[in-house]
Structure formats: structure tokens, C-alpha cells
């Protein structure tokens, strides 16, 4: 596919998308509109492909992404931002049905942190640095950071990070509940691909429903969320993969899911 700022590779049922801005900013992966449009187009194409069971998003060793492109944003006016609905397309990443994994090494700042938080599973290298330093530039988070960081780590830390621009290292991010696991930097990609392969080996419709159910916890009350889960739980009994998964367990063999 003809993308200039990302690399897309397929490994079995897993797709690996690497942020790869070609130029001086290469290693820092600043997120300009082209990156946004390419990431959204590529992931939506993968989302439509029934042979893709999980999407991994990663950056470079130095930076997952150092944030939105400050050089591109500086001259914009309010009306430029409003009329082009700047950054709203990123929301579509959070609406993918296929499970996604962010593999974060180095800087995940501003829009980079927000991009990682748009993914379902967040794995960090021990080199990872997270933060919402927008306030130091005279702006605030614009891709959901004030909301998703707060839901992930609570008010106290989210307020401190958003108001002071302080960053947190991987260990603090794990303690705070922002990342699911921290691994040594040289194992990050292998670990992320292994997690993705595990997810992609599950029944795709059932994995989609599991994702939908967890995501619902961020949108609704406990009672409505439990009701939503119960409806999906009943629905999975309409799949062949439920019969296969339970039969395989009883027969003491690995399941062979057909994603039906
Ligand atoms: C544009 C960037 C950039 C960015 C770095 N560069 N981050 N350009 N947008 N977000 C550029 C630098 O200007 C410099 O360009 C080159 O990349 C190398 O950066 P250095 O600072 O020299 O590298 P280093 O000393 O290693 O420091 C790395 C860094 C630092 C800690 C990541 O670059 C940094 O703090 N960057 C800004 C991080 C940030 O504020 N992110 C939030 C952006 S706002 P030259 O031309 O000198 O080589 C945001 C808003 C989200 O994300 C939505 C709301 C609208």
C-alpha cells in the first residue's frame, strides 16, 4: 500500500503498523495530519479484513510518537482548527472493532500518549516516557488525553501531568494502571507480537465482543454495562466457535476457531 509515514506488515493473522516519518523528525514520529490520515486509513482497511485478528501499533526505539506536529499547528487559527475539525479523525482509531495493541518505546508525549491510549492493550518498554506536556506549549490535550488519562490513572495523577507537563516513566505508568505490562526494550516488539498472535488466535467475533464489553465500561453505568455484557454473553452461544472452544476443552485438545 502507498503510505509515506507508516509501514504496514502482515504476520499471519496479526498486522504490524509502524510509525515511520521520513525526514529529520523520523525517530520522533511527530503526528501531522498525513500520519493521522494514513494510520486511520490503514487501520480501517485492516479492520475490514476478516483475516486480521489483531493490529499492533508501534514507533521507533526513541519515540512511539513525540506528539502532534508543533510546526504544523503553530500557524493555525481557531477557525482553521474548527472548520477542518483538526484531529477528530483520530477518534476512528478508538472505534475499530479489531483488537489493537500499542507497543510503546521511548517518548509517548501529547498526541503520542493519546494515540497509545486509543489502543486496547498498552505494552511499554522500560524506556517508555508518558506525558501530556501540551500546557508547556500553551495548549491542552486534543485527542482525548484529558479524558482517557483520567480514566486510566485517576484524577490526582492526570491533573498533575496535564497541569505541570511532568512526564512519567514506564514503572510509574504501570503502577498507575496506564500500561498493562513493562518489558525490556529489546523484547518489546516480540512481546507485542506474541500478545497479538494470542488474541488473533481467538475467535474474531468473540474477541470483538469482549473488546466491546470492556470498552463499554468507559461509557456507561455499572448496571447498564453488566446488562450489555449479559446480552453479548448470551449472543456468543450463537457462534460455532463457542461449541468448538468448549468441545476442545472437554476433548483435551487445542481449539480450532473458524471465526464463525
Ligand atoms: C514537531 C518536533 C516535535 C513535535 C520534536 N520535534 N517534537 N517537531 N512536533 N511534537 C523536533 C524538534 O523541534 C527538533 O527539530 C527535532 O524534532 C528533534 O527534537 P529535540 O528536541 O532536539 O530532541 P530531544 O532533545 O531528543 O528531545 C526529544 C523530546 C522533545 C523530549 C521528545 O523533542 C520534546 O519535548 N518534544 C515536544 C513534545 C511535546 O510537547 N509534545 C506534545 C505536542 S502537542 P529540529 O528542527 O530542531 O531538528 C500535542 C497536542 C495534541 O501533542 C493535541 C492537541 C492539539
CSV table of C-alpha atoms and ligand atoms in Angstrom, one decimal:
chain,number,residue,atom,x,y,z
A,1,UNK,CA,0.0,0.0,0.0
A,2,UNK,CA,1.1,3.5,-0.8
A,3,UNK,CA,1.7,5.1,2.6
A,4,UNK,CA,4.6,7.6,3.2
A,5,UNK,CA,4.6,7.8,7.0
A,6,UNK,CA,3.8,4.3,8.1
A,7,UNK,CA,4.9,0.8,7.4
A,8,UNK,CA,2.3,-2.0,7.3
A,9,UNK,CA,3.3,-5.6,7.6
A,10,UNK,CA,1.3,-8.8,7.9
A,11,UNK,CA,2.4,-11.7,10.1
A,12,UNK,CA,-0.2,-14.4,9.9
A,13,UNK,CA,-3.4,-13.0,11.4
A,14,UNK,CA,-1.5,-10.1,13.0
A,15,UNK,CA,-0.9,-6.7,11.3
A,16,UNK,CA,2.0,-4.6,12.4
A,17,UNK,CA,1.8,-0.9,11.8
A,18,UNK,CA,5.0,1.1,12.4
A,19,UNK,CA,5.0,4.9,12.6
A,20,UNK,CA,7.8,6.0,10.3
A,21,UNK,CA,8.0,9.6,9.4
A,22,UNK,CA,10.6,10.1,6.7
A,23,UNK,CA,12.8,13.2,7.4
A,24,UNK,CA,14.5,14.9,10.3
A,25,UNK,CA,11.7,14.0,12.6
A,26,UNK,CA,12.0,10.4,11.6
A,27,UNK,CA,12.8,8.9,15.0
A,28,UNK,CA,10.4,11.1,16.9
A,29,UNK,CA,7.3,10.5,14.8
A,30,UNK,CA,5.6,13.8,15.3
A,31,UNK,CA,2.0,13.3,14.3
A,32,UNK,CA,1.0,15.6,11.5
A,33,UNK,CA,-2.3,15.3,9.5
A,34,UNK,CA,-0.7,13.0,7.0
A,35,UNK,CA,0.2,10.5,9.7
A,36,UNK,CA,-3.3,10.7,11.1
A,37,UNK,CA,-4.9,10.1,7.7
A,38,UNK,CA,-2.6,7.2,6.9
A,39,UNK,CA,-2.9,5.5,10.3
A,40,UNK,CA,-6.7,5.8,10.1
A,41,UNK,CA,-7.0,4.6,6.5
A,42,UNK,CA,-4.6,1.7,7.1
A,43,UNK,CA,-6.2,0.5,10.3
A,44,UNK,CA,-9.7,0.9,8.9
A,45,UNK,CA,-8.7,-1.3,5.9
A,46,UNK,CA,-7.2,-3.9,8.3
A,47,UNK,CA,-10.4,-3.7,10.4
A,48,UNK,CA,-12.5,-4.7,7.3
A,49,UNK,CA,-10.2,-7.7,6.6
A,50,UNK,CA,-11.5,-10.9,8.3
A,51,UNK,CA,-8.0,-12.4,8.1
A,52,UNK,CA,-6.7,-9.8,10.5
A,53,UNK,CA,-7.3,-10.7,14.2
A,54,UNK,CA,-5.2,-8.1,15.9
A,55,UNK,CA,-3.4,-4.9,15.0
A,56,UNK,CA,-0.1,-3.8,16.6
A,57,UNK,CA,0.9,-0.1,16.5
A,58,UNK,CA,4.5,0.8,17.3
A,59,UNK,CA,7.0,3.6,16.7
A,60,UNK,CA,10.8,3.8,16.9
A,61,UNK,CA,13.2,2.9,19.7
A,62,UNK,CA,13.5,6.6,20.6
A,63,UNK,CA,9.8,7.6,20.3
A,64,UNK,CA,6.4,5.9,19.9
A,65,UNK,CA,5.4,9.5,19.0
A,66,UNK,CA,6.6,12.8,20.4
A,67,UNK,CA,3.2,14.3,20.0
A,68,UNK,CA,1.3,16.3,17.4
A,69,UNK,CA,3.4,18.2,15.0
A,70,UNK,CA,4.1,21.6,16.6
A,71,UNK,CA,5.5,23.1,13.5
A,72,UNK,CA,2.3,22.2,11.6
A,73,UNK,CA,0.0,23.5,14.4
A,74,UNK,CA,1.7,26.8,15.2
A,75,UNK,CA,0.2,29.0,12.4
A,76,UNK,CA,-3.4,27.6,12.8
A,77,UNK,CA,-6.2,29.9,13.8
A,78,UNK,CA,-9.3,28.9,15.8
A,79,UNK,CA,-11.4,28.8,12.6
A,80,UNK,CA,-8.7,26.7,10.8
A,81,UNK,CA,-8.9,24.2,13.6
A,82,UNK,CA,-12.7,24.3,14.0
A,83,UNK,CA,-13.6,24.1,10.3
A,84,UNK,CA,-11.1,21.3,9.5
A,85,UNK,CA,-12.2,19.6,12.8
A,86,UNK,CA,-8.5,19.1,13.5
A,87,UNK,CA,-7.7,15.7,14.9
A,88,UNK,CA,-11.2,14.4,15.0
A,89,UNK,CA,-10.3,11.6,12.6
A,90,UNK,CA,-8.2,10.0,15.4
A,91,UNK,CA,-11.4,9.1,17.1
A,92,UNK,CA,-11.9,6.5,14.4
A,93,UNK,CA,-9.0,4.5,15.8
A,94,UNK,CA,-10.9,4.0,19.0
A,95,UNK,CA,-13.9,2.8,17.1
A,96,UNK,CA,-12.1,-0.1,15.3
A,97,UNK,CA,-13.7,-3.5,16.1
A,98,UNK,CA,-10.4,-5.5,15.7
A,99,UNK,CA,-8.4,-5.5,18.9
A,100,UNK,CA,-5.3,-3.2,18.9
A,101,UNK,CA,-2.1,-3.3,20.8
A,102,UNK,CA,0.2,-0.2,21.3
A,103,UNK,CA,3.9,-1.2,21.8
A,104,UNK,CA,5.5,1.9,23.3
A,105,UNK,CA,9.2,2.5,23.5
A,106,UNK,CA,10.7,6.0,24.2
A,107,UNK,CA,8.6,9.1,24.2
A,108,UNK,CA,4.8,8.9,24.1
A,109,UNK,CA,4.0,12.6,24.7
A,110,UNK,CA,1.0,14.6,24.0
A,111,UNK,CA,-0.7,13.2,21.0
A,112,UNK,CA,1.6,10.2,21.2
A,113,UNK,CA,0.3,9.3,24.7
A,114,UNK,CA,-3.2,9.9,23.4
A,115,UNK,CA,-2.6,7.6,20.4
A,116,UNK,CA,-1.3,4.9,22.7
A,117,UNK,CA,-4.4,5.3,25.0
A,118,UNK,CA,-6.7,4.9,21.9
A,119,UNK,CA,-5.4,1.3,21.6
A,120,UNK,CA,-6.9,-1.6,23.6
A,121,UNK,CA,-3.8,-3.1,25.1
A,122,UNK,CA,-0.8,-0.9,26.1
A,123,UNK,CA,2.6,-2.6,26.4
A,124,UNK,CA,5.6,-0.5,27.4
A,125,UNK,CA,9.3,-0.9,27.1
A,126,UNK,CA,11.3,0.1,30.1
A,127,UNK,CA,12.5,3.1,28.1
A,128,UNK,CA,8.9,4.5,27.7
A,129,UNK,CA,8.1,8.0,28.9
A,130,UNK,CA,4.4,9.1,29.0
A,131,UNK,CA,3.0,12.6,29.5
A,132,UNK,CA,0.6,15.3,28.4
A,133,UNK,CA,3.0,18.3,28.1
A,134,UNK,CA,0.7,20.4,26.0
A,135,UNK,CA,0.4,23.0,28.7
A,136,UNK,CA,4.0,23.9,28.2
A,137,UNK,CA,3.2,24.9,24.7
A,138,UNK,CA,0.2,27.0,25.7
A,139,UNK,CA,-2.4,24.4,24.6
A,140,UNK,CA,-4.2,21.4,26.1
A,141,UNK,CA,-4.6,17.8,25.0
A,142,UNK,CA,-6.8,17.5,21.9
A,143,UNK,CA,-7.1,13.7,21.1
A,144,UNK,CA,-8.8,12.7,24.3
A,145,UNK,CA,-5.9,12.8,26.7
A,146,UNK,CA,-7.7,14.7,29.5
A,147,UNK,CA,-10.4,12.1,29.5
A,148,UNK,CA,-8.6,8.8,28.8
A,149,UNK,CA,-5.6,9.6,31.1
A,150,UNK,CA,-8.0,10.5,33.9
A,151,UNK,CA,-10.0,7.3,33.4
A,152,UNK,CA,-6.7,5.3,33.3
A,153,UNK,CA,-4.8,6.8,36.2
A,154,UNK,CA,-7.3,8.8,38.2
A,155,UNK,CA,-7.8,12.5,38.9
A,156,UNK,CA,-4.7,13.1,41.0
A,157,UNK,CA,-2.1,12.0,38.6
A,158,UNK,CA,-4.0,13.2,35.5
A,159,UNK,CA,-4.3,16.7,36.9
A,160,UNK,CA,-0.6,16.8,37.9
A,161,UNK,CA,0.5,15.6,34.5
A,162,UNK,CA,-1.8,17.9,32.5
A,163,UNK,CA,-1.2,20.9,34.6
A,164,UNK,CA,2.6,20.7,35.1
A,165,UNK,CA,3.6,18.8,31.9
A,166,UNK,CA,5.6,16.4,34.1
A,167,UNK,CA,6.2,13.0,32.4
A,168,UNK,CA,6.2,9.6,34.0
A,169,UNK,CA,8.5,6.7,33.3
A,170,UNK,CA,7.3,3.1,32.4
A,171,UNK,CA,7.4,1.9,36.1
A,172,UNK,CA,5.2,4.8,37.3
A,173,UNK,CA,2.9,4.3,34.3
A,174,UNK,CA,2.5,0.6,35.2
A,175,UNK,CA,1.9,1.3,38.9
A,176,UNK,CA,-0.7,3.9,37.9
A,177,UNK,CA,-2.6,1.5,35.6
A,178,UNK,CA,-1.8,3.2,32.3
A,179,UNK,CA,0.0,0.2,30.8
A,180,UNK,CA,-0.7,-3.5,31.2
A,181,UNK,CA,3.0,-4.6,31.4
A,182,UNK,CA,6.6,-3.3,31.1
A,183,UNK,CA,9.2,-5.4,29.3
A,184,UNK,CA,12.9,-4.8,28.5
A,185,UNK,CA,13.1,-2.6,25.4
A,186,UNK,CA,14.7,-5.3,23.2
A,187,UNK,CA,11.8,-7.6,23.9
A,188,UNK,CA,9.0,-5.1,23.3
A,189,UNK,CA,8.2,-5.9,19.7
A,190,UNK,CA,8.4,-9.7,20.2
A,191,UNK,CA,6.2,-9.5,23.2
A,192,UNK,CA,3.7,-7.3,21.5
A,193,UNK,CA,3.5,-9.6,18.5
A,194,UNK,CA,3.2,-12.6,20.8
A,195,UNK,CA,0.3,-10.9,22.6
A,196,UNK,CA,-1.3,-10.0,19.2
A,197,UNK,CA,-0.8,-13.6,18.0
A,198,UNK,CA,-2.6,-14.9,21.1
A,199,UNK,CA,-5.5,-12.5,20.6
A,200,UNK,CA,-5.6,-13.2,16.8
A,201,UNK,CA,-5.8,-16.9,17.6
A,202,UNK,CA,-9.1,-16.5,19.4
A,203,UNK,CA,-12.5,-16.4,17.7
A,204,UNK,CA,-12.6,-13.0,16.0
A,205,UNK,CA,-16.3,-12.2,16.6
A,206,UNK,CA,-15.9,-13.3,20.3
A,207,UNK,CA,-12.8,-11.2,20.7
A,208,UNK,CA,-14.7,-8.2,19.2
A,209,UNK,CA,-17.5,-8.7,21.7
A,210,UNK,CA,-15.0,-9.0,24.6
A,211,UNK,CA,-13.5,-5.7,23.4
A,212,UNK,CA,-16.9,-4.1,23.0
A,213,UNK,CA,-17.9,-5.2,26.5
A,214,UNK,CA,-14.7,-3.8,28.2
A,215,UNK,CA,-14.9,-0.6,26.2
A,216,UNK,CA,-18.5,-0.2,27.4
A,217,UNK,CA,-17.2,0.2,31.0
A,218,UNK,CA,-15.9,3.6,30.0
A,219,UNK,CA,-19.2,4.8,28.6
A,220,UNK,CA,-22.0,3.7,30.9
A,221,UNK,CA,-23.2,2.8,34.4
A,222,UNK,CA,-22.3,-0.5,36.1
A,223,UNK,CA,-25.9,-1.8,35.8
A,224,UNK,CA,-26.1,-0.9,32.1
A,225,UNK,CA,-22.6,-2.3,31.5
A,226,UNK,CA,-23.4,-5.6,33.1
A,227,UNK,CA,-26.7,-5.8,31.1
A,228,UNK,CA,-24.8,-5.1,27.9
A,229,UNK,CA,-22.2,-7.8,28.8
A,230,UNK,CA,-25.0,-10.3,29.6
A,231,UNK,CA,-26.6,-9.7,26.1
A,232,UNK,CA,-23.3,-10.3,24.4
A,233,UNK,CA,-22.6,-13.3,26.6
A,234,UNK,CA,-25.8,-14.9,25.5
A,235,UNK,CA,-25.1,-14.0,21.9
A,236,UNK,CA,-21.8,-15.8,21.8
A,237,UNK,CA,-23.7,-19.1,22.1
A,238,UNK,CA,-24.9,-18.4,18.6
A,239,UNK,CA,-21.3,-19.0,17.3
A,240,UNK,CA,-19.7,-22.2,16.1
A,241,UNK,CA,-16.6,-21.1,17.9
A,242,UNK,CA,-18.4,-21.4,21.3
A,243,UNK,CA,-19.1,-25.1,20.5
A,244,UNK,CA,-15.6,-25.6,19.3
A,245,UNK,CA,-13.9,-23.9,22.3
A,246,UNK,CA,-15.9,-25.9,24.8
A,247,UNK,CA,-15.6,-29.1,22.9
A,248,UNK,CA,-11.8,-28.7,22.6
A,249,UNK,CA,-11.6,-28.2,26.3
A,250,UNK,CA,-13.6,-31.3,27.1
A,251,UNK,CA,-11.7,-33.3,24.5
A,252,UNK,CA,-8.4,-32.0,25.9
A,253,UNK,CA,-7.2,-30.7,22.5
A,254,UNK,CA,-6.4,-27.1,21.3
A,255,UNK,CA,-9.4,-25.3,19.8
A,256,UNK,CA,-9.5,-24.6,16.1
A,257,UNK,CA,-11.6,-21.5,15.8
A,258,UNK,CA,-13.2,-20.7,12.4
A,259,UNK,CA,-14.2,-17.1,13.4
A,260,UNK,CA,-17.9,-18.0,12.8
B,1,LIG,C1,7.3,19.0,15.8
B,1,LIG,C2,9.1,18.1,17.0
B,1,LIG,C3,8.2,17.6,17.9
B,1,LIG,C4,6.8,17.8,17.8
B,1,LIG,C5,10.2,17.2,18.5
B,1,LIG,N1,10.3,17.8,17.3
B,1,LIG,N2,9.0,17.0,18.9
B,1,LIG,N3,8.6,18.8,15.9
B,1,LIG,N4,6.4,18.5,16.7
B,1,LIG,N5,5.9,17.3,18.6
B,1,LIG,C6,11.5,18.2,16.6
B,1,LIG,C7,12.4,19.3,17.3
B,1,LIG,O1,11.8,20.5,17.1
B,1,LIG,C8,13.7,19.0,16.6
B,1,LIG,O2,13.6,19.6,15.4
B,1,LIG,C9,13.7,17.5,16.4
B,1,LIG,O3,12.3,17.1,16.4
B,1,LIG,C10,14.5,16.8,17.5
B,1,LIG,O4,14.0,17.2,18.8
B,1,LIG,P1,14.9,17.5,20.0
B,1,LIG,O5,14.0,18.3,21.0
B,1,LIG,O6,16.1,18.1,19.6
B,1,LIG,O7,15.2,16.1,20.6
B,1,LIG,P2,15.5,15.6,22.1
B,1,LIG,O8,16.4,16.6,22.7
B,1,LIG,O9,15.9,14.2,22.0
B,1,LIG,O10,14.1,15.7,22.9
B,1,LIG,C11,13.0,14.8,22.5
B,1,LIG,C12,11.7,15.3,23.1
B,1,LIG,C13,11.5,16.8,22.7
B,1,LIG,C14,11.7,15.2,24.7
B,1,LIG,C15,10.6,14.4,22.6
B,1,LIG,O11,11.6,16.9,21.3
B,1,LIG,C16,10.1,17.3,23.1
B,1,LIG,O12,9.8,17.7,24.2
B,1,LIG,N6,9.2,17.4,22.1
B,1,LIG,C17,7.9,18.1,22.2
B,1,LIG,C18,7.0,17.1,23.0
B,1,LIG,C19,5.7,17.7,23.1
B,1,LIG,O13,5.5,18.9,23.6
B,1,LIG,N7,4.6,17.0,22.7
B,1,LIG,C20,3.3,17.5,22.7
B,1,LIG,C21,3.0,18.2,21.4
B,1,LIG,S1,1.4,19.0,21.5
B,1,LIG,P3,14.9,20.4,14.7
B,1,LIG,O14,14.3,21.1,13.6
B,1,LIG,O15,15.5,21.3,15.8
B,1,LIG,O16,15.8,19.3,14.3
B,1,LIG,C22,0.3,17.7,21.2
B,1,LIG,C23,-1.1,18.2,21.2
B,1,LIG,C24,-2.1,17.1,21.0
B,1,LIG,O17,0.6,16.6,21.1
B,1,LIG,C25,-3.4,17.6,20.5
B,1,LIG,C26,-3.7,19.0,20.9
B,1,LIG,C27,-3.8,19.9,19.8
